[in-house]
Tab-separated table of C-alpha atoms in Angstrom:
chain	number	residue	atom	x	y	z
A	58	MET	CA	34.430	-34.900	42.083
A	59	ARG	CA	31.899	-32.268	43.090
A	60	ARG	CA	30.409	-30.116	40.357
A	61	THR	CA	27.837	-27.360	40.626
A	62	ARG	CA	26.429	-24.988	38.078
A	63	THR	CA	25.546	-21.417	38.951
A	64	VAL	CA	23.494	-19.059	36.807
A	65	LEU	CA	23.100	-15.450	37.904
A	66	ALA	CA	22.602	-11.948	36.549
A	67	GLY	CA	20.193	-12.676	33.719
A	68	ILE	CA	18.790	-15.442	31.592
A	69	ALA	CA	20.695	-18.705	31.323
A	70	GLY	CA	23.586	-18.631	28.862
A	71	THR	CA	25.831	-21.394	27.617
A	72	LEU	CA	29.123	-22.741	28.904
A	73	LEU	CA	31.422	-23.109	25.921
A	74	LEU	CA	34.464	-25.295	26.164
A	75	ALA	CA	35.304	-22.887	23.379
A	76	ALA	CA	33.144	-20.361	21.679
A	77	GLY	CA	35.882	-19.722	19.163
A	78	GLY	CA	36.680	-16.169	18.131
A	79	ILE	CA	33.513	-14.238	18.698
A	80	VAL	CA	32.489	-12.483	15.506
A	81	LEU	CA	28.975	-11.129	15.286
A	82	SER	CA	27.754	-12.680	12.068
A	83	GLN	CA	25.286	-10.429	10.316
A	84	PRO	CA	24.210	-11.964	7.003
A	85	ALA	CA	23.285	-9.181	4.624
A	86	SER	CA	20.461	-10.995	2.868
A	87	ALA	CA	16.955	-11.973	3.895
A	88	ALA	CA	18.088	-15.524	4.660
A	89	ALA	CA	17.597	-16.592	8.259
A	90	LEU	CA	18.595	-19.413	10.562
A	91	THR	CA	15.789	-21.972	10.609
A	92	GLU	CA	15.176	-24.905	12.910
A	93	VAL	CA	14.322	-28.290	11.348
A	94	THR	CA	12.466	-30.672	13.652
A	95	ASN	CA	11.968	-33.752	11.485
A	96	PHE	CA	15.176	-34.300	9.570
A	97	GLY	CA	15.409	-38.096	9.819
A	98	ASN	CA	16.931	-40.758	12.073
A	99	ASN	CA	18.096	-38.977	15.229
A	100	PRO	CA	19.485	-41.410	17.832
A	101	GLY	CA	21.496	-38.594	19.420
A	102	GLY	CA	18.316	-36.601	20.103
A	103	MET	CA	19.986	-33.577	18.540
A	104	ARG	CA	18.491	-30.292	17.378
A	105	MET	CA	19.156	-29.007	13.872
A	106	HIS	CA	19.313	-25.454	12.560
A	107	ILE	CA	20.140	-24.638	8.955
A	108	TYR	CA	21.242	-21.504	7.131
A	109	VAL	CA	20.470	-21.411	3.399
A	110	PRO	CA	21.702	-18.279	1.597
A	111	ASP	CA	19.361	-16.600	-0.860
A	112	SER	CA	21.983	-16.705	-3.607
A	113	ARG	CA	23.365	-20.200	-4.235
A	114	PRO	CA	23.983	-22.619	-7.094
A	115	ALA	CA	21.537	-25.392	-7.978
A	116	ASN	CA	23.649	-27.908	-6.047
A	117	PRO	CA	25.322	-26.010	-3.210
A	118	GLY	CA	28.032	-27.354	-0.967
A	119	ILE	CA	27.182	-28.220	2.648
A	120	VAL	CA	29.181	-27.309	5.765
A	121	VAL	CA	28.330	-28.859	9.140
A	122	ALA	CA	29.515	-26.295	11.745
A	123	MET	CA	29.649	-27.572	15.329
A	124	HIS	CA	29.804	-25.658	18.607
A	125	GLY	CA	31.862	-26.231	21.750
A	126	CYS	CA	30.648	-27.913	24.941
A	127	GLY	CA	27.647	-26.223	26.487
A	128	GLY	CA	27.020	-24.225	23.339
A	129	SER	CA	24.318	-24.506	20.711
A	130	GLY	CA	23.836	-24.342	16.972
A	131	PRO	CA	22.286	-20.854	17.099
A	132	GLY	CA	25.106	-19.742	19.388
A	133	PHE	CA	27.769	-20.912	16.940
A	134	TYR	CA	25.828	-19.263	14.101
A	135	SER	CA	26.040	-15.931	15.939
A	136	SER	CA	29.624	-16.284	17.161
A	137	SER	CA	31.385	-17.456	13.993
A	138	GLU	CA	31.874	-16.248	10.423
A	139	PHE	CA	30.451	-19.221	8.536
A	140	ALA	CA	27.004	-17.705	7.803
A	141	SER	CA	28.458	-14.521	6.307
A	142	LEU	CA	30.817	-16.675	4.226
A	143	ALA	CA	27.825	-18.726	3.068
A	144	ASP	CA	26.211	-15.522	1.782
A	145	ARG	CA	29.401	-14.688	-0.091
A	146	HIS	CA	30.127	-18.117	-1.558
A	147	GLY	CA	26.705	-19.780	-1.803
A	148	PHE	CA	26.945	-22.863	0.405
A	149	ILE	CA	24.563	-24.236	3.052
A	150	VAL	CA	25.522	-24.320	6.737
A	151	ILE	CA	24.069	-26.867	9.178
A	152	TYR	CA	24.336	-25.890	12.850
A	153	PRO	CA	23.664	-28.938	15.086
A	154	SER	CA	22.999	-28.636	18.819
A	155	ALA	CA	24.417	-31.420	20.992
A	156	GLN	CA	22.164	-32.799	23.738
A	157	GLN	CA	24.391	-35.245	25.629
A	158	GLU	CA	25.742	-34.108	28.982
A	159	ALA	CA	29.482	-34.332	29.632
A	160	GLY	CA	32.031	-32.581	31.832
A	161	PHE	CA	31.323	-29.069	30.533
A	162	GLY	CA	27.634	-29.271	29.667
A	163	LYS	CA	26.116	-30.626	26.465
A	164	CYS	CA	28.852	-31.932	24.153
A	165	PHE	CA	29.086	-33.958	20.952
A	166	ASP	CA	29.460	-37.670	21.684
A	167	THR	CA	32.993	-38.719	20.742
A	168	TRP	CA	33.375	-41.155	23.623
A	169	SER	CA	30.723	-43.900	23.382
A	170	ASP	CA	31.166	-47.247	21.650
A	171	ALA	CA	28.086	-46.537	19.531
A	172	ALA	CA	29.595	-43.313	18.215
A	173	LYS	CA	32.931	-44.914	17.320
A	174	ARG	CA	31.726	-47.107	14.470
A	175	ARG	CA	29.901	-46.400	11.259
A	176	GLY	CA	26.142	-46.781	11.697
A	177	GLY	CA	26.551	-47.485	15.415
A	178	GLY	CA	24.142	-44.787	16.512
A	179	SER	CA	24.361	-41.711	18.726
A	180	ASP	CA	25.382	-38.276	17.378
A	181	PRO	CA	27.207	-39.364	14.192
A	182	VAL	CA	24.071	-40.951	12.767
A	183	SER	CA	22.063	-37.830	13.626
A	184	LEU	CA	24.599	-35.616	11.874
A	185	VAL	CA	24.488	-37.701	8.702
A	186	SER	CA	20.683	-37.467	8.787
A	187	MET	CA	21.022	-33.672	8.787
A	188	VAL	CA	23.300	-33.829	5.752
A	189	ASN	CA	20.842	-36.099	3.959
A	190	TYR	CA	18.035	-33.653	4.732
A	191	ALA	CA	19.993	-30.753	3.216
A	192	GLN	CA	20.612	-32.818	0.107
A	193	ARG	CA	16.931	-33.772	-0.263
A	194	GLN	CA	15.445	-30.397	0.575
A	195	TYR	CA	17.904	-28.012	-1.070
A	196	GLY	CA	19.743	-30.117	-3.644
A	197	GLY	CA	22.959	-30.110	-1.614
A	198	ASP	CA	25.896	-31.588	-3.506
A	199	PRO	CA	26.897	-34.982	-2.008
A	200	ASN	CA	30.398	-34.479	-3.433
A	201	ARG	CA	30.864	-31.245	-1.483
A	202	VAL	CA	30.056	-31.999	2.158
A	203	TYR	CA	32.421	-30.722	4.859
A	204	ALA	CA	32.711	-30.661	8.648
A	205	THR	CA	34.121	-28.037	10.973
A	206	GLY	CA	33.835	-27.118	14.621
A	207	SER	CA	35.415	-25.620	17.714
A	208	SER	CA	36.594	-27.629	20.750
A	209	SER	CA	33.920	-30.323	21.210
A	210	GLY	CA	32.857	-29.509	17.650
A	211	GLY	CA	36.483	-29.795	16.532
A	212	MET	CA	36.677	-33.182	18.191
A	213	MET	CA	33.514	-34.268	16.402
A	214	THR	CA	34.943	-32.989	13.117
A	215	GLN	CA	37.826	-35.469	13.254
A	216	HIS	CA	35.371	-38.083	14.495
A	217	MET	CA	33.003	-37.692	11.530
A	218	LEU	CA	35.856	-37.765	9.015
A	219	THR	CA	36.749	-41.147	10.521
A	220	VAL	CA	33.353	-42.776	10.839
A	221	TYR	CA	31.868	-41.421	7.595
A	222	PRO	CA	34.797	-40.924	5.189
A	223	ASP	CA	32.465	-41.482	2.229
A	224	VAL	CA	30.153	-38.636	3.309
A	225	PHE	CA	32.632	-35.875	4.180
A	226	LYS	CA	35.215	-34.672	1.682
A	227	ALA	CA	37.277	-32.550	4.094
A	228	GLY	CA	37.185	-31.089	7.577
A	229	ALA	CA	38.634	-28.200	9.591
A	230	SER	CA	39.087	-29.013	13.270
A	231	PHE	CA	39.651	-26.134	15.692
A	232	MET	CA	41.133	-27.235	19.038
A	233	GLY	CA	40.073	-30.848	18.559
A	234	VAL	CA	41.598	-34.192	19.505
A	235	PRO	CA	42.423	-37.309	17.459
A	236	PHE	CA	39.733	-39.895	16.842
A	237	ASN	CA	39.385	-42.375	19.742
A	238	CYS	CA	41.272	-40.152	22.176
A	239	PHE	CA	38.507	-40.701	24.758
A	240	ALA	CA	38.167	-44.206	26.147
A	241	ASN	CA	34.641	-43.621	27.487
A	242	ALA	CA	32.406	-40.980	29.078
A	243	ALA	CA	34.464	-40.895	32.279
A	244	ASP	CA	37.533	-39.999	30.204
A	245	TYR	CA	35.921	-36.809	28.887
A	246	PRO	CA	37.148	-33.396	30.216
A	247	PRO	CA	37.780	-31.971	32.704
A	248	GLY	CA	39.278	-35.273	33.897
A	249	GLY	CA	40.582	-38.196	31.889
A	250	ARG	CA	43.782	-39.127	30.167
A	251	CYS	CA	43.099	-37.620	26.743
A	252	THR	CA	43.237	-33.981	27.807
A	253	ASN	CA	45.361	-34.162	30.959
A	254	GLY	CA	48.608	-33.851	29.028
A	255	SER	CA	49.692	-37.488	29.101
A	256	MET	CA	48.259	-38.780	25.802
A	257	ASN	CA	50.975	-40.146	23.509
A	258	ARG	CA	50.448	-42.921	20.963
A	259	THR	CA	52.415	-43.910	17.914
A	260	PRO	CA	51.267	-42.797	14.453
A	261	GLN	CA	50.513	-46.439	13.656
A	262	GLN	CA	48.283	-46.794	16.717
A	263	TRP	CA	46.409	-43.620	15.854
A	264	GLY	CA	46.026	-44.629	12.220
A	265	ASP	CA	44.798	-48.096	13.165
A	266	ALA	CA	42.059	-46.518	15.285
A	267	VAL	CA	40.732	-44.699	12.205
A	268	ARG	CA	40.908	-47.769	9.978
A	269	GLN	CA	39.124	-49.957	12.541
A	270	ALA	CA	36.134	-47.584	12.757
A	271	TYR	CA	35.006	-48.569	9.244
A	272	PRO	CA	36.522	-51.980	8.499
A	273	GLY	CA	36.929	-52.787	4.839
A	274	TYR	CA	36.664	-49.205	3.623
A	275	THR	CA	39.059	-48.627	0.716
A	276	GLY	CA	37.754	-45.373	-0.727
A	277	PRO	CA	39.324	-41.924	-0.541
A	278	ARG	CA	39.824	-40.284	2.844
A	279	PRO	CA	38.743	-36.713	3.622
A	280	ARG	CA	41.444	-34.057	3.676
A	281	VAL	CA	42.100	-32.629	7.131
A	282	GLN	CA	42.898	-29.125	8.376
A	283	LEU	CA	43.930	-28.790	12.035
A	284	TRP	CA	44.104	-25.636	14.191
A	285	HIS	CA	45.434	-25.203	17.731
A	286	GLY	CA	46.705	-22.411	19.985
A	287	THR	CA	50.094	-22.911	21.580
A	288	ASN	CA	48.821	-21.594	24.949
A	289	ASP	CA	45.693	-23.769	25.062
A	290	THR	CA	45.402	-25.314	28.527
A	291	LEU	CA	41.872	-26.759	28.277
A	292	VAL	CA	42.687	-28.964	25.265
A	293	PRO	CA	46.499	-29.196	25.427
A	294	TYR	CA	48.440	-27.958	22.422
A	295	GLN	CA	50.397	-31.239	22.253
A	296	LEU	CA	47.248	-32.952	20.959
A	297	LEU	CA	47.757	-31.135	17.674
A	298	GLN	CA	50.836	-33.279	17.100
A	299	GLU	CA	48.898	-36.438	17.978
A	300	SER	CA	46.261	-35.489	15.375
A	301	ILE	CA	48.963	-34.823	12.797
A	302	GLU	CA	50.421	-38.249	13.484
A	303	GLN	CA	47.025	-39.893	13.136
A	304	TRP	CA	46.051	-38.348	9.828
A	305	THR	CA	49.456	-38.487	8.139
A	306	ASN	CA	49.531	-42.196	8.992
A	307	VAL	CA	46.048	-42.668	7.523
A	308	PHE	CA	47.252	-41.057	4.291
A	309	GLY	CA	50.559	-42.939	4.340
A	310	LEU	CA	52.527	-39.688	4.552
A	311	SER	CA	55.783	-38.825	6.262
A	312	GLN	CA	55.758	-37.100	9.665
A	313	THR	CA	57.996	-34.463	8.095
A	314	PRO	CA	55.957	-31.688	6.418
A	315	THR	CA	56.463	-31.089	2.729
A	316	SER	CA	56.340	-27.342	3.395
A	317	THR	CA	56.160	-24.882	6.282
A	318	ASP	CA	55.438	-21.162	6.316
A	319	THR	CA	53.914	-18.288	8.278
A	320	PRO	CA	50.986	-16.999	6.184
A	321	ARG	CA	50.042	-14.473	8.865
A	322	THR	CA	51.752	-13.164	11.949
A	323	ASN	CA	51.728	-15.914	14.617
A	324	TRP	CA	50.196	-18.461	12.194
A	325	ASN	CA	52.719	-21.262	11.681
A	326	ARG	CA	51.499	-23.640	8.983
A	327	SER	CA	52.750	-27.144	8.163
A	328	ARG	CA	51.539	-28.956	5.059
A	329	TYR	CA	51.719	-32.648	4.266
A	330	ALA	CA	51.247	-33.374	0.560
A	331	ASP	CA	51.073	-36.661	-1.310
A	332	ASN	CA	53.124	-37.600	-4.371
A	333	SER	CA	50.747	-35.682	-6.642
A	334	GLY	CA	51.264	-32.506	-4.636
A	335	THR	CA	47.774	-32.549	-3.074
A	336	VAL	CA	47.842	-31.283	0.517
A	337	GLN	CA	46.046	-33.977	2.500
A	338	VAL	CA	46.851	-32.677	5.989
A	339	GLU	CA	47.375	-29.043	6.947
A	340	ALA	CA	48.162	-27.900	10.501
A	341	TYR	CA	48.143	-24.389	11.962
A	342	SER	CA	49.921	-23.580	15.236
A	343	ILE	CA	48.647	-20.205	16.442
A	344	GLN	CA	51.384	-18.697	18.583
A	345	GLY	CA	50.201	-17.339	21.926
A	346	ALA	CA	46.553	-18.288	21.391
A	347	GLY	CA	44.624	-20.018	24.137
A	348	HIS	CA	41.334	-21.881	23.894
A	349	SER	CA	39.901	-19.221	21.600
A	350	LEU	CA	39.622	-20.483	18.022
A	351	PRO	CA	38.428	-19.795	15.381
A	352	SER	CA	39.318	-16.130	15.510
A	353	SER	CA	38.846	-13.600	12.745
A	354	GLY	CA	39.771	-14.819	9.267
A	355	MET	CA	40.207	-18.477	10.157
A	356	ALA	CA	36.799	-19.596	8.903
A	357	GLN	CA	37.624	-18.092	5.512
A	358	VAL	CA	40.842	-20.149	5.355
A	359	ALA	CA	38.864	-23.281	6.247
A	360	ILE	CA	36.322	-22.590	3.484
A	361	GLN	CA	39.159	-22.108	1.022
A	362	PHE	CA	40.689	-25.414	2.119
A	363	PHE	CA	37.363	-27.071	1.352
A	364	GLY	CA	37.378	-25.534	-2.119
A	365	LEU	CA	34.182	-23.573	-1.510
A	366	ALA	CA	35.841	-20.197	-2.023
A	367	GLY	CA	38.311	-20.774	-4.819
A	368	SER	CA	41.687	-22.491	-4.765
A	369	THR	CA	43.939	-23.691	-1.968
A	370	PRO	CA	44.209	-20.905	0.618
A	371	THR	CA	47.100	-18.498	0.810
A	372	PRO	CA	46.037	-16.375	3.779
A	373	SER	CA	47.902	-13.082	3.676
A	374	GLU	CA	48.174	-10.308	6.177
A	375	PRO	CA	45.250	-7.870	6.061
A	376	SER	CA	46.316	-4.670	4.306
A	377	THR	CA	44.925	-2.615	7.178
A	378	PRO	CA	44.917	-4.709	10.345
A	379	THR	CA	42.389	-3.808	12.996
A	380	PRO	CA	44.400	-2.577	15.988
A	381	THR	CA	43.989	-4.384	19.291
A	382	PRO	CA	42.729	-1.959	21.927
A	383	THR	CA	45.495	-0.989	24.339
A	384	SER	CA	43.429	0.969	26.807
A	385	THR	CA	39.979	0.959	28.306
A	386	PRO	CA	37.450	2.287	25.741
A	387	THR	CA	35.878	5.649	26.339
A	388	PRO	CA	32.437	5.120	27.891
A	389	PRO	CA	29.502	6.259	25.761
A	390	ALA	CA	27.974	9.622	26.492
A	391	SER	CA	24.726	8.088	27.719
A	392	PRO	CA	24.274	5.026	29.967
A	393	THR	CA	24.528	1.713	28.139
A	394	ALA	CA	21.511	-0.574	28.406
A	395	CYS	CA	22.833	-4.103	28.790
A	396	ARG	CA	22.210	-7.542	30.188
A	397	VAL	CA	24.827	-9.989	31.488
A	398	THR	CA	24.545	-13.738	31.822
A	399	TYR	CA	27.105	-15.494	34.023
A	400	GLN	CA	27.292	-19.289	34.039
A	401	ALA	CA	29.949	-21.193	35.957
A	402	ASN	CA	30.865	-24.862	35.989
A	403	THR	CA	32.621	-25.611	39.289
A	404	TRP	CA	34.666	-28.564	40.532
A	405	ASN	CA	36.824	-28.886	43.663
A	406	SER	CA	39.016	-25.753	43.656
A	407	GLY	CA	38.563	-24.676	40.026
A	408	PHE	CA	35.909	-23.508	37.626
A	409	THR	CA	35.290	-22.195	34.123
A	410	THR	CA	32.743	-19.525	33.298
A	411	THR	CA	31.047	-18.163	30.200
A	412	VAL	CA	29.874	-14.549	30.341
A	413	THR	CA	27.428	-13.284	27.716
A	414	VAL	CA	26.942	-9.541	27.240
A	415	THR	CA	23.789	-8.396	25.431
A	416	ASN	CA	23.285	-4.876	24.105
A	417	THR	CA	19.701	-3.914	24.971
A	418	ASP	CA	20.212	-0.291	23.896
A	419	THR	CA	19.208	1.210	20.540
A	420	THR	CA	22.753	2.172	19.521
A	421	ALA	CA	25.811	0.029	18.901
A	422	ILE	CA	28.515	-0.447	21.508
A	423	ASN	CA	31.930	0.204	19.958
A	424	GLY	CA	34.547	-1.015	22.412
A	425	TRP	CA	33.571	-2.428	25.786
A	426	THR	CA	34.937	-3.170	29.234
A	427	LEU	CA	32.932	-5.310	31.650
A	428	GLN	CA	33.828	-5.054	35.337
A	429	TRP	CA	32.815	-6.897	38.480
A	430	THR	CA	33.937	-7.600	42.039
A	431	TRP	CA	34.457	-11.095	43.395
A	432	PRO	CA	32.626	-11.773	46.680
A	433	GLY	CA	35.255	-14.402	47.582
A	434	ASN	CA	38.871	-15.271	46.842
A	435	GLN	CA	38.443	-16.264	43.184
A	436	GLN	CA	41.496	-15.767	40.963
A	437	VAL	CA	41.389	-15.746	37.143
A	438	THR	CA	44.094	-17.940	35.581
A	439	GLY	CA	43.231	-17.740	31.877
A	440	ALA	CA	40.653	-16.330	29.460
A	441	TRP	CA	39.433	-16.492	25.878
A	442	ASN	CA	37.654	-13.974	23.640
A	443	ALA	CA	38.503	-11.128	26.058
A	444	THR	CA	41.502	-9.660	27.847
A	445	VAL	CA	40.829	-10.248	31.546
A	446	THR	CA	42.853	-8.526	34.269
A	447	GLN	CA	42.459	-8.705	38.038
A	448	SER	CA	43.616	-6.507	40.919
A	449	GLY	CA	42.637	-7.875	44.310
A	450	ASN	CA	39.005	-8.880	43.909
A	451	GLN	CA	38.329	-6.325	41.136
A	452	VAL	CA	38.111	-7.838	37.628
A	453	SER	CA	38.005	-6.163	34.208
A	454	ALA	CA	37.278	-7.941	30.909
A	455	ARG	CA	38.066	-5.908	27.766
A	456	ASN	CA	37.052	-6.782	24.216
A	457	VAL	CA	39.522	-8.181	21.719
A	458	ASN	CA	39.730	-6.750	18.218
A	459	TRP	CA	37.154	-9.032	16.574
A	460	ASN	CA	34.308	-8.565	19.092
A	461	ALA	CA	34.609	-4.875	19.951
A	462	THR	CA	31.236	-3.967	18.409
A	463	ILE	CA	27.925	-5.184	19.812
A	464	VAL	CA	24.982	-3.985	17.762
A	465	PRO	CA	21.541	-3.478	19.342
A	466	ASN	CA	19.797	-6.695	20.444
A	467	GLN	CA	22.930	-8.774	19.801
A	468	SER	CA	25.327	-10.481	22.190
A	469	THR	CA	28.949	-11.447	22.492
A	470	SER	CA	30.468	-14.026	24.835
A	471	PHE	CA	33.804	-14.648	26.475
A	472	GLY	CA	35.084	-17.150	28.986
A	473	PHE	CA	37.681	-17.628	31.661
A	474	GLN	CA	39.211	-20.239	33.936
A	475	ALA	CA	39.772	-19.542	37.631
A	476	THR	CA	40.586	-21.021	41.029
A	477	TYR	CA	38.907	-20.552	44.398
A	478	SER	CA	38.688	-21.959	47.925
A	479	GLY	CA	35.680	-22.162	50.193
A	480	THR	CA	32.525	-21.103	48.345
A	481	ASN	CA	32.474	-20.057	44.693
A	482	THR	CA	29.839	-17.331	44.891
A	483	ALA	CA	29.045	-15.479	41.680
A	484	PRO	CA	29.270	-11.673	41.345
A	485	THR	CA	26.024	-9.809	41.988
A	486	ARG	CA	26.708	-6.716	39.870
A	487	PHE	CA	28.334	-5.996	36.502
A	488	THR	CA	29.114	-2.672	34.877
A	489	LEU	CA	29.654	-2.212	31.143
A	490	ASN	CA	31.656	0.904	30.240
A	491	GLY	CA	30.694	2.247	33.666
A	492	ALA	CA	26.939	1.576	33.387
A	493	ILE	CA	25.236	-1.028	35.567
A	494	CYS	CA	23.867	-4.014	33.634
A	495	GLY	CA	20.713	-5.972	34.372
């Protein structure tokens, strides 16, 4: 399979298997994202960034928040709500950056033999070293350590709950896959059996995979929250059911949920509680969503599930929902200063692309439409974090409700999947609200 990577129209960006819902996180305090270079044993060769809020208890909780393929810790910090929630609730956030190349760029290792057993090496050991650093340096509470992530990070979330059940107390996996879904590196997306729609094992087989990763472990297992969009084509929606089967089997629970509800429009929730009434597994099916999670409000529900923001979550409809734009925003009175990064990952007759838009002006952009013209016969087939329409070779990408505002010197990203034949040549010009971008 032939793969090429093209970077045009600006500095190199990142290809996200999923960026999750892009929300420009602007912590209100003086706290800042900081890189840590010597955090301990690091067989995965990973980078570590940490966000420590100014206001926190003596022994704060710790959340490990992991990006999608091709992303980075700082990128996930900027594109998710976890840092602003840390300011509000006083917990520490670790943002790791994966360094191992896979089908969509640098991804967290959930495929190697070393990564699939406790203490085996690779990324899991590096991640635990980061947790240990946060505990030593900032008094992080070892009884309140949690994992979350989007796409590759969601996969690693379920992976860490398996390999280190005594370290993590709960996890929230956005668009992930069950532990041991990937047989090896060759099985990782875009090819392979796990994500090609044919994966189907019994709950017992899935549960056995978890138990075999740490033989002899008899302690408590971390609670699991699972999120998936019903229209996800990159990581098929059916894998949500496989994850449910895995974790309910681990907990010895029935496949039938103890309760179901719709806490928000298009959020279908299933809960699986034990005999004491404790919800051990919670699954959200997001109707109509593609490979675009977490979107606005979902991080807050995850933090509540962890117990870092009060009791068990009961996410209700916002009293004043932000309307989704239905038409192209009115261009600003003066030209918009902007920069666009376009990075494509191409194979055979298909490709995925991440586009990053940076506001280089001195005023905020409130509502945006990015337009370009294909030089070839490319055809968009799906998108996330933007509404993308195409007429002939003219393409328009319009913001969704949670990333409509881009403040000065900040960026937002979206992605799409497309087909082509012949040569996949990138666009040479982009316009943002009618103004040409650099």
